[in-house]
Structure formats: C-alpha cells, structure tokens
Amino acid sequence: MRLKGVPGSAEFNASYEAAHSADPTREKKTEKSLDWLCDWYFKSSLFASFEPYTRRRKRAVLNEICDIRLGEAKGAARLGELPFAKMSKSAVRKLRDLKAATPEAANYRLKQVAALFSWAVKNEIAASNPAAGIEKIETGSTGYYTWSERDLDAFEAYWPIGSRARLAFDVMIYLGVRRSDAVRLGPQQESRDGRSITFQVWKGRKKYAKTLTLPILAPLRHSIDSSQVGETYLLTQAGKPHASGDSFGNWFRDCCREAGLPECSPHGLRKAAAVRCAEAGATEHELMAMFGWDDPAMARVYTRMAEQKRMARSAAEKMRSMAEKLENISHSLSHQKEYVEKSTTYKLSGAQKRTRTSTPCSAST
C-alpha cells in the first residue's frame, strides 16, 4: 500500500496506521466473484505446471483485469468484485479493446481470460467461456524475426569458432532447440560415439515427458570440440551454466547487437533452422521429429513456405524459358524481315538501273 505524505507528517502517520491495520489481502473476496475464481485458478495444478515466468505474466494480467472498473459512474465496482458468471462477451471485447493501442498486449489479455474460463468450464465451476469465439486484433506480425541467410553469415563472420557466442549459435542452429533446452545440454547427454544427443524437452515437462534424440552434425561437433565446455555446453563468463533460458536469451541478444544484428534473437534462430530444413526438402513429420512439435500445423508453416519458394523458382524458370523462345522467334522474324527488305531493295535497284540505261538510248534515238 502506498504511504502518502512526508514521513513524520500527520498525513503520513494516518496513512501508515491505515496500512498497518488493513487486511493484507486488501479486501475479502466475495465467493463466486472474479477475484474468487482467479484465486482458485492460481492454486490449481494446471497453473502450477506453468514455468515461473509464465505464472508471473498470467497472474499480473488477471490481477490487472480484476482491478479494472468498466462502469462510467464514480465508484463503479472493480471487475474482481463482480460475479464471474455475469462476465459477458461484450465485457471481454471491452477488456480487449482497452489495450487496442498495443495489439499484442490486447490479444494476450484476451488469451488469459479465455484460459481462465476454459479451466473453469473443464472443472465444472463455470457454465461457459465468455471469451470463446472472440477474435483477436490483427497485428500483421509473424512473431519473432526469422534470421536470413545473410544474418547467419554475418554472425558467423563476427564470432569465430571457439567463442561462447559462436558455440551458442551452433548449438541452436544445428539442433534447432529452444533456449530453455540449449542452456541444459551438455557432454553427459551425448552418445558414446559423440554423434547424437538425447535429452528431455524442458518446455511442458510438467504435463508430459518428451524425449528427443538429435544428430550432432560435423560443424557442431567441431564447434563443441573447439570450445571450453563444462557440465553444460553453454557457460557464463564465470564458467558456470546459465541460471535460466531468460538470462541466456538476454546475453545472446547482446551478442547479436554487437554483431550488428539488433533484430535477431534465439527463437528467431530456431525458426531459421526450421526454414533451412524445409528448404532442404524435409517433410512435415521430419520437422516434427526434429523440433519436437506435436501439431503438424507448426511444421506446415515451414513446408508451405519452402514449397512456395520451390514453385516460384520453377515458375520463374519456365517464364525464362518461354522468354528465350519468344526472343528467338523475334530474332528469326527480324532476320526474315531484313532479308525481304534487302531482296526488295535489290530488285528495285535493278529496275532503276534498267530505266536509267534505256532513257539515254531513247533520247539518242
């Protein structure tokens, strides 16, 4: 609670006494209110299965929603105090539109309301989900920036093999792993011959265990063998494993900026790896096996992109071939026209000569 006034003043002391005597939970939450529903959601096994960072984000957004007052009148009740069963679709749209200036934040707010009520419906607490069917705000964004081949070449040119940044780059581009996995991979997970690595995927591990075995390609093997590694491949400046994927991500973005690539990020590097695989001809199921995706729709994004590029190249080649044929025909017609013109000129020239030759003879006669 904010303490108002200068310390020692009457206003400050009154504010302090009010805060000291207040209920730490601020307000007793009415049963069946939105506050009540959020409390139960935060205590659920589903919520506990999320990563700490995800839990913090979800809790912050839902608490922010509970503190909103949608009414026009002064003293309108907080949403958290109102019965959750009366949450309407129009109210959810208003909540979304309050963040319309930042579409990503607006859509994330909508997503959290939908997740809250989806959990409530599944657990027979709520009868329906008021966020169901409400459309997101179009952002025109495709998510994290995908590294281009030029970006990949620039990073490799700036960070030499043997550097910490280059090893991090090689681990992610050649294994296609998330940053949460990249910071946990190490020599102990390699096969005996060093040609593959087996690990449990970190994301979603509390819901279901997923194990991947990926090949260690020759460029990655060379990078690992040329670098200082410990319990994990990726180490901090102090030679210790990174505390989390978030701290690693912040450090790696600094490496990207130093290399002149401010738009690049670890997740964008994973997307670049998927693009490379798809353009090399990998199928949807091969991409799913490589990147640990369960939904073929994820892989389909990249296979369609690759197929579009292949078909565009094929179409362009056919266009080029047709253009060459048309050009050859044009040249042929041009030569024919030139031949006809020369022949006509030759004939006309011969006729003129005969005319000039006969005229003097006629005059002489």
Short mmCIF file of N, CA and C in Angstrom, two decimals, residues 211-319:
data_model
loop_
_atom_site.label_atom_id
_atom_site.label_comp_id
_atom_site.label_asym_id
_atom_site.label_seq_id
_atom_site.Cartn_x
_atom_site.Cartn_y
_atom_site.Cartn_z
N THR A 211 11.06 -36.88 -24.96
CA THR A 211 12.50 -37.07 -25.14
C THR A 211 12.85 -37.02 -26.62
N LEU A 212 13.89 -36.26 -26.94
CA LEU A 212 14.37 -36.16 -28.32
C LEU A 212 15.79 -36.69 -28.42
N THR A 213 16.08 -37.35 -29.52
CA THR A 213 17.43 -37.75 -29.86
C THR A 213 17.76 -37.10 -31.20
N LEU A 214 18.77 -36.24 -31.19
CA LEU A 214 19.12 -35.47 -32.38
C LEU A 214 20.57 -35.74 -32.77
N PRO A 215 20.86 -35.73 -34.06
CA PRO A 215 22.24 -35.95 -34.51
C PRO A 215 23.11 -34.72 -34.24
N ILE A 216 24.35 -34.97 -33.89
CA ILE A 216 25.33 -33.89 -33.77
C ILE A 216 26.09 -33.83 -35.09
N LEU A 217 25.76 -32.86 -35.91
CA LEU A 217 26.36 -32.74 -37.23
C LEU A 217 27.82 -32.29 -37.11
N ALA A 218 28.58 -32.54 -38.18
CA ALA A 218 30.02 -32.26 -38.16
C ALA A 218 30.36 -30.82 -37.77
N PRO A 219 29.66 -29.79 -38.29
CA PRO A 219 30.00 -28.42 -37.88
C PRO A 219 29.81 -28.17 -36.39
N LEU A 220 28.75 -28.75 -35.83
CA LEU A 220 28.51 -28.60 -34.39
C LEU A 220 29.56 -29.36 -33.59
N ARG A 221 29.89 -30.55 -34.03
CA ARG A 221 30.92 -31.33 -33.35
C ARG A 221 32.24 -30.57 -33.30
N HIS A 222 32.60 -29.95 -34.42
CA HIS A 222 33.84 -29.17 -34.49
C HIS A 222 33.77 -27.97 -33.55
N SER A 223 32.62 -27.31 -33.48
CA SER A 223 32.46 -26.14 -32.61
C SER A 223 32.55 -26.53 -31.14
N ILE A 224 31.93 -27.66 -30.77
CA ILE A 224 31.98 -28.13 -29.38
C ILE A 224 33.41 -28.46 -28.98
N ASP A 225 34.08 -29.20 -29.86
CA ASP A 225 35.45 -29.65 -29.57
C ASP A 225 36.43 -28.48 -29.52
N SER A 226 36.07 -27.36 -30.15
CA SER A 226 36.97 -26.19 -30.20
C SER A 226 36.67 -25.19 -29.10
N SER A 227 35.68 -25.49 -28.24
CA SER A 227 35.24 -24.54 -27.22
C SER A 227 35.44 -25.09 -25.82
N GLN A 228 35.45 -24.18 -24.85
CA GLN A 228 35.51 -24.58 -23.45
C GLN A 228 34.11 -24.94 -22.99
N VAL A 229 33.92 -26.17 -22.54
CA VAL A 229 32.62 -26.60 -22.05
C VAL A 229 32.78 -27.17 -20.66
N GLY A 230 31.67 -27.32 -19.97
CA GLY A 230 31.69 -27.87 -18.62
C GLY A 230 30.58 -28.88 -18.46
N GLU A 231 29.82 -28.72 -17.39
CA GLU A 231 28.66 -29.58 -17.19
C GLU A 231 27.66 -29.39 -18.33
N THR A 232 27.62 -28.16 -18.83
CA THR A 232 26.80 -27.83 -20.00
C THR A 232 27.70 -27.25 -21.08
N TYR A 233 27.21 -27.25 -22.30
CA TYR A 233 27.98 -26.65 -23.40
C TYR A 233 28.11 -25.14 -23.20
N LEU A 234 26.99 -24.50 -22.86
CA LEU A 234 26.94 -23.06 -22.81
C LEU A 234 27.21 -22.58 -21.39
N LEU A 235 28.24 -21.77 -21.25
CA LEU A 235 28.67 -21.30 -19.95
C LEU A 235 28.66 -19.77 -19.89
N THR A 236 28.57 -19.25 -18.68
CA THR A 236 28.67 -17.81 -18.48
C THR A 236 30.14 -17.39 -18.53
N GLN A 237 30.38 -16.09 -18.41
CA GLN A 237 31.74 -15.58 -18.38
C GLN A 237 32.52 -16.19 -17.22
N ALA A 238 31.80 -16.51 -16.14
CA ALA A 238 32.43 -17.09 -14.96
C ALA A 238 32.65 -18.60 -15.10
N GLY A 239 32.24 -19.17 -16.24
CA GLY A 239 32.45 -20.60 -16.47
C GLY A 239 31.40 -21.47 -15.82
N LYS A 240 30.25 -20.90 -15.51
CA LYS A 240 29.16 -21.66 -14.89
C LYS A 240 27.98 -21.77 -15.85
N PRO A 241 27.11 -22.79 -15.67
CA PRO A 241 25.91 -22.90 -16.52
C PRO A 241 25.03 -21.66 -16.33
N HIS A 242 24.28 -21.31 -17.37
CA HIS A 242 23.36 -20.18 -17.28
C HIS A 242 22.24 -20.52 -16.29
N ALA A 243 21.83 -19.52 -15.52
CA ALA A 243 20.79 -19.73 -14.50
C ALA A 243 19.46 -20.10 -15.11
N SER A 244 19.16 -19.56 -16.28
CA SER A 244 17.87 -19.83 -16.92
C SER A 244 17.96 -19.49 -18.39
N GLY A 245 16.92 -19.92 -19.12
CA GLY A 245 16.85 -19.59 -20.54
C GLY A 245 16.67 -18.10 -20.75
N ASP A 246 16.00 -17.42 -19.80
CA ASP A 246 15.78 -15.98 -19.93
C ASP A 246 17.09 -15.21 -19.85
N SER A 247 17.90 -15.52 -18.85
CA SER A 247 19.19 -14.81 -18.71
C SER A 247 20.09 -15.09 -19.90
N PHE A 248 20.07 -16.34 -20.38
CA PHE A 248 20.85 -16.68 -21.58
C PHE A 248 20.36 -15.88 -22.78
N GLY A 249 19.02 -15.79 -22.92
CA GLY A 249 18.45 -15.07 -24.05
C GLY A 249 18.87 -13.61 -24.07
N ASN A 250 18.89 -12.97 -22.89
CA ASN A 250 19.31 -11.58 -22.81
C ASN A 250 20.77 -11.42 -23.22
N TRP A 251 21.61 -12.34 -22.75
CA TRP A 251 23.03 -12.29 -23.12
C TRP A 251 23.22 -12.51 -24.62
N PHE A 252 22.49 -13.47 -25.18
CA PHE A 252 22.67 -13.78 -26.59
C PHE A 252 22.19 -12.63 -27.47
N ARG A 253 21.15 -11.93 -27.06
CA ARG A 253 20.68 -10.77 -27.82
C ARG A 253 21.75 -9.68 -27.82
N ASP A 254 22.48 -9.55 -26.71
CA ASP A 254 23.59 -8.60 -26.67
C ASP A 254 24.67 -9.00 -27.69
N CYS A 255 24.90 -10.30 -27.81
CA CYS A 255 25.88 -10.80 -28.80
C CYS A 255 25.42 -10.46 -30.21
N CYS A 256 24.13 -10.58 -30.45
CA CYS A 256 23.57 -10.26 -31.76
C CYS A 256 23.75 -8.78 -32.07
N ARG A 257 23.45 -7.93 -31.08
CA ARG A 257 23.60 -6.49 -31.29
C ARG A 257 25.05 -6.12 -31.56
N GLU A 258 25.96 -6.77 -30.84
CA GLU A 258 27.38 -6.50 -31.06
C GLU A 258 27.81 -6.87 -32.47
N ALA A 259 27.16 -7.89 -33.03
CA ALA A 259 27.47 -8.32 -34.40
C ALA A 259 26.71 -7.50 -35.44
N GLY A 260 25.96 -6.48 -34.98
CA GLY A 260 25.22 -5.64 -35.92
C GLY A 260 23.89 -6.25 -36.35
N LEU A 261 23.31 -7.11 -35.49
CA LEU A 261 22.05 -7.78 -35.82
C LEU A 261 21.03 -7.53 -34.71
N PRO A 262 20.55 -6.29 -34.56
CA PRO A 262 19.67 -5.96 -33.44
C PRO A 262 18.31 -6.65 -33.47
N GLU A 263 17.85 -7.10 -34.64
CA GLU A 263 16.52 -7.74 -34.72
C GLU A 263 16.57 -9.22 -34.37
N CYS A 264 17.74 -9.79 -34.31
CA CYS A 264 17.88 -11.24 -34.16
C CYS A 264 17.77 -11.68 -32.70
N SER A 265 17.23 -12.90 -32.50
CA SER A 265 17.01 -13.45 -31.17
C SER A 265 17.19 -14.96 -31.21
N PRO A 266 17.29 -15.60 -30.03
CA PRO A 266 17.43 -17.07 -30.01
C PRO A 266 16.26 -17.79 -30.68
N HIS A 267 15.03 -17.32 -30.43
CA HIS A 267 13.88 -18.02 -31.03
C HIS A 267 13.86 -17.83 -32.55
N GLY A 268 14.28 -16.65 -32.99
CA GLY A 268 14.36 -16.42 -34.42
C GLY A 268 15.37 -17.33 -35.09
N LEU A 269 16.39 -17.73 -34.32
CA LEU A 269 17.40 -18.66 -34.84
C LEU A 269 16.81 -20.06 -34.99
N ARG A 270 15.95 -20.45 -34.08
CA ARG A 270 15.24 -21.74 -34.18
C ARG A 270 14.35 -21.75 -35.42
N LYS A 271 13.70 -20.62 -35.70
CA LYS A 271 12.86 -20.51 -36.90
C LYS A 271 13.72 -20.62 -38.16
N ALA A 272 14.91 -20.02 -38.12
CA ALA A 272 15.82 -20.10 -39.27
C ALA A 272 16.25 -21.55 -39.52
N ALA A 273 16.45 -22.29 -38.43
CA ALA A 273 16.82 -23.70 -38.57
C ALA A 273 15.69 -24.48 -39.24
N ALA A 274 14.44 -24.18 -38.87
CA ALA A 274 13.29 -24.85 -39.48
C ALA A 274 13.18 -24.50 -40.96
N VAL A 275 13.45 -23.25 -41.29
CA VAL A 275 13.42 -22.82 -42.70
C VAL A 275 14.46 -23.59 -43.51
N ARG A 276 15.66 -23.71 -42.96
CA ARG A 276 16.73 -24.44 -43.65
C ARG A 276 16.32 -25.89 -43.92
N CYS A 277 15.78 -26.52 -42.90
CA CYS A 277 15.38 -27.93 -43.05
C CYS A 277 14.29 -28.07 -44.11
N ALA A 278 13.29 -27.20 -44.06
CA ALA A 278 12.18 -27.28 -45.01
C ALA A 278 12.66 -27.04 -46.44
N GLU A 279 13.55 -26.06 -46.62
CA GLU A 279 14.03 -25.76 -47.96
C GLU A 279 14.97 -26.84 -48.48
N ALA A 280 15.51 -27.65 -47.56
CA ALA A 280 16.34 -28.78 -47.97
C ALA A 280 15.48 -29.99 -48.34
N GLY A 281 14.15 -29.86 -48.16
CA GLY A 281 13.24 -30.93 -48.56
C GLY A 281 12.66 -31.75 -47.43
N ALA A 282 12.85 -31.32 -46.16
CA ALA A 282 12.30 -32.08 -45.03
C ALA A 282 10.77 -32.08 -45.07
N THR A 283 10.18 -33.21 -44.73
CA THR A 283 8.73 -33.34 -44.71
C THR A 283 8.18 -32.81 -43.39
N GLU A 284 6.86 -32.72 -43.31
CA GLU A 284 6.23 -32.24 -42.07
C GLU A 284 6.59 -33.14 -40.89
N HIS A 285 6.53 -34.45 -41.09
CA HIS A 285 6.83 -35.38 -40.00
C HIS A 285 8.31 -35.32 -39.61
N GLU A 286 9.18 -35.08 -40.57
CA GLU A 286 10.60 -34.94 -40.25
C GLU A 286 10.85 -33.69 -39.43
N LEU A 287 10.16 -32.60 -39.76
CA LEU A 287 10.29 -31.37 -38.99
C LEU A 287 9.74 -31.55 -37.58
N MET A 288 8.62 -32.27 -37.45
CA MET A 288 8.03 -32.53 -36.14
C MET A 288 9.01 -33.32 -35.27
N ALA A 289 9.69 -34.29 -35.87
CA ALA A 289 10.65 -35.10 -35.12
C ALA A 289 11.87 -34.27 -34.71
N MET A 290 12.29 -33.38 -35.58
CA MET A 290 13.49 -32.57 -35.32
C MET A 290 13.23 -31.52 -34.25
N PHE A 291 12.10 -30.83 -34.34
CA PHE A 291 11.84 -29.69 -33.47
C PHE A 291 10.91 -30.01 -32.30
N GLY A 292 10.45 -31.25 -32.21
CA GLY A 292 9.63 -31.65 -31.07
C GLY A 292 8.22 -31.13 -31.10
N TRP A 293 7.70 -30.86 -32.29
CA TRP A 293 6.32 -30.36 -32.41
C TRP A 293 5.33 -31.52 -32.43
N ASP A 294 4.19 -31.35 -31.77
CA ASP A 294 3.13 -32.34 -31.80
C ASP A 294 2.09 -32.03 -32.86
N ASP A 295 1.95 -30.75 -33.17
CA ASP A 295 0.95 -30.30 -34.13
C ASP A 295 1.57 -30.14 -35.52
N PRO A 296 1.10 -30.91 -36.51
CA PRO A 296 1.66 -30.77 -37.86
C PRO A 296 1.46 -29.39 -38.45
N ALA A 297 0.52 -28.61 -37.89
CA ALA A 297 0.29 -27.26 -38.41
C ALA A 297 1.54 -26.40 -38.25
N MET A 298 2.31 -26.64 -37.17
CA MET A 298 3.55 -25.89 -36.98
C MET A 298 4.53 -26.18 -38.10
N ALA A 299 4.69 -27.46 -38.41
CA ALA A 299 5.61 -27.84 -39.48
C ALA A 299 5.12 -27.37 -40.83
N ARG A 300 3.79 -27.36 -40.98
CA ARG A 300 3.20 -26.99 -42.27
C ARG A 300 3.52 -25.54 -42.64
N VAL A 301 3.69 -24.70 -41.65
CA VAL A 301 4.04 -23.30 -41.93
C VAL A 301 5.34 -23.24 -42.73
N TYR A 302 6.31 -24.06 -42.33
CA TYR A 302 7.62 -24.02 -42.97
C TYR A 302 7.65 -24.80 -44.28
N THR A 303 6.93 -25.93 -44.34
CA THR A 303 6.92 -26.69 -45.59
C THR A 303 6.20 -25.90 -46.68
N ARG A 304 5.16 -25.17 -46.30
CA ARG A 304 4.45 -24.36 -47.30
C ARG A 304 5.32 -23.22 -47.80
N MET A 305 6.07 -22.61 -46.88
CA MET A 305 6.99 -21.54 -47.30
C MET A 305 8.02 -22.08 -48.27
N ALA A 306 8.58 -23.26 -47.94
CA ALA A 306 9.59 -23.84 -48.80
C ALA A 306 9.00 -24.24 -50.15
N GLU A 307 7.78 -24.81 -50.11
CA GLU A 307 7.13 -25.22 -51.35
C GLU A 307 6.82 -24.01 -52.23
N GLN A 308 6.41 -22.91 -51.59
CA GLN A 308 6.13 -21.69 -52.36
C GLN A 308 7.39 -21.21 -53.06
N LYS A 309 8.53 -21.26 -52.36
CA LYS A 309 9.79 -20.82 -52.98
C LYS A 309 10.19 -21.74 -54.13
N ARG A 310 10.02 -23.06 -53.92
CA ARG A 310 10.38 -24.01 -54.99
C ARG A 310 9.49 -23.80 -56.20
N MET A 311 8.18 -23.65 -55.96
CA MET A 311 7.25 -23.47 -57.08
C MET A 311 7.50 -22.14 -57.79
N ALA A 312 7.85 -21.10 -57.00
CA ALA A 312 8.15 -19.80 -57.61
C ALA A 312 9.39 -19.90 -58.49
N ARG A 313 10.41 -20.62 -58.00
CA ARG A 313 11.62 -20.81 -58.81
C ARG A 313 11.31 -21.57 -60.09
N SER A 314 10.46 -22.61 -59.95
CA SER A 314 10.08 -23.41 -61.12
C SER A 314 9.31 -22.56 -62.12
N ALA A 315 8.37 -21.75 -61.61
CA ALA A 315 7.59 -20.89 -62.49
C ALA A 315 8.47 -19.86 -63.18
N ALA A 316 9.42 -19.29 -62.41
CA ALA A 316 10.33 -18.30 -62.98
C ALA A 316 11.20 -18.92 -64.07
N GLU A 317 11.63 -20.16 -63.85
CA GLU A 317 12.44 -20.86 -64.86
C GLU A 317 11.64 -21.09 -66.14
N LYS A 318 10.37 -21.46 -65.96
CA LYS A 318 9.51 -21.65 -67.14
C LYS A 318 9.28 -20.32 -67.86
N MET A 319 9.14 -19.27 -67.07
CA MET A 319 8.96 -17.95 -67.68
C MET A 319 10.22 -17.55 -68.47
#
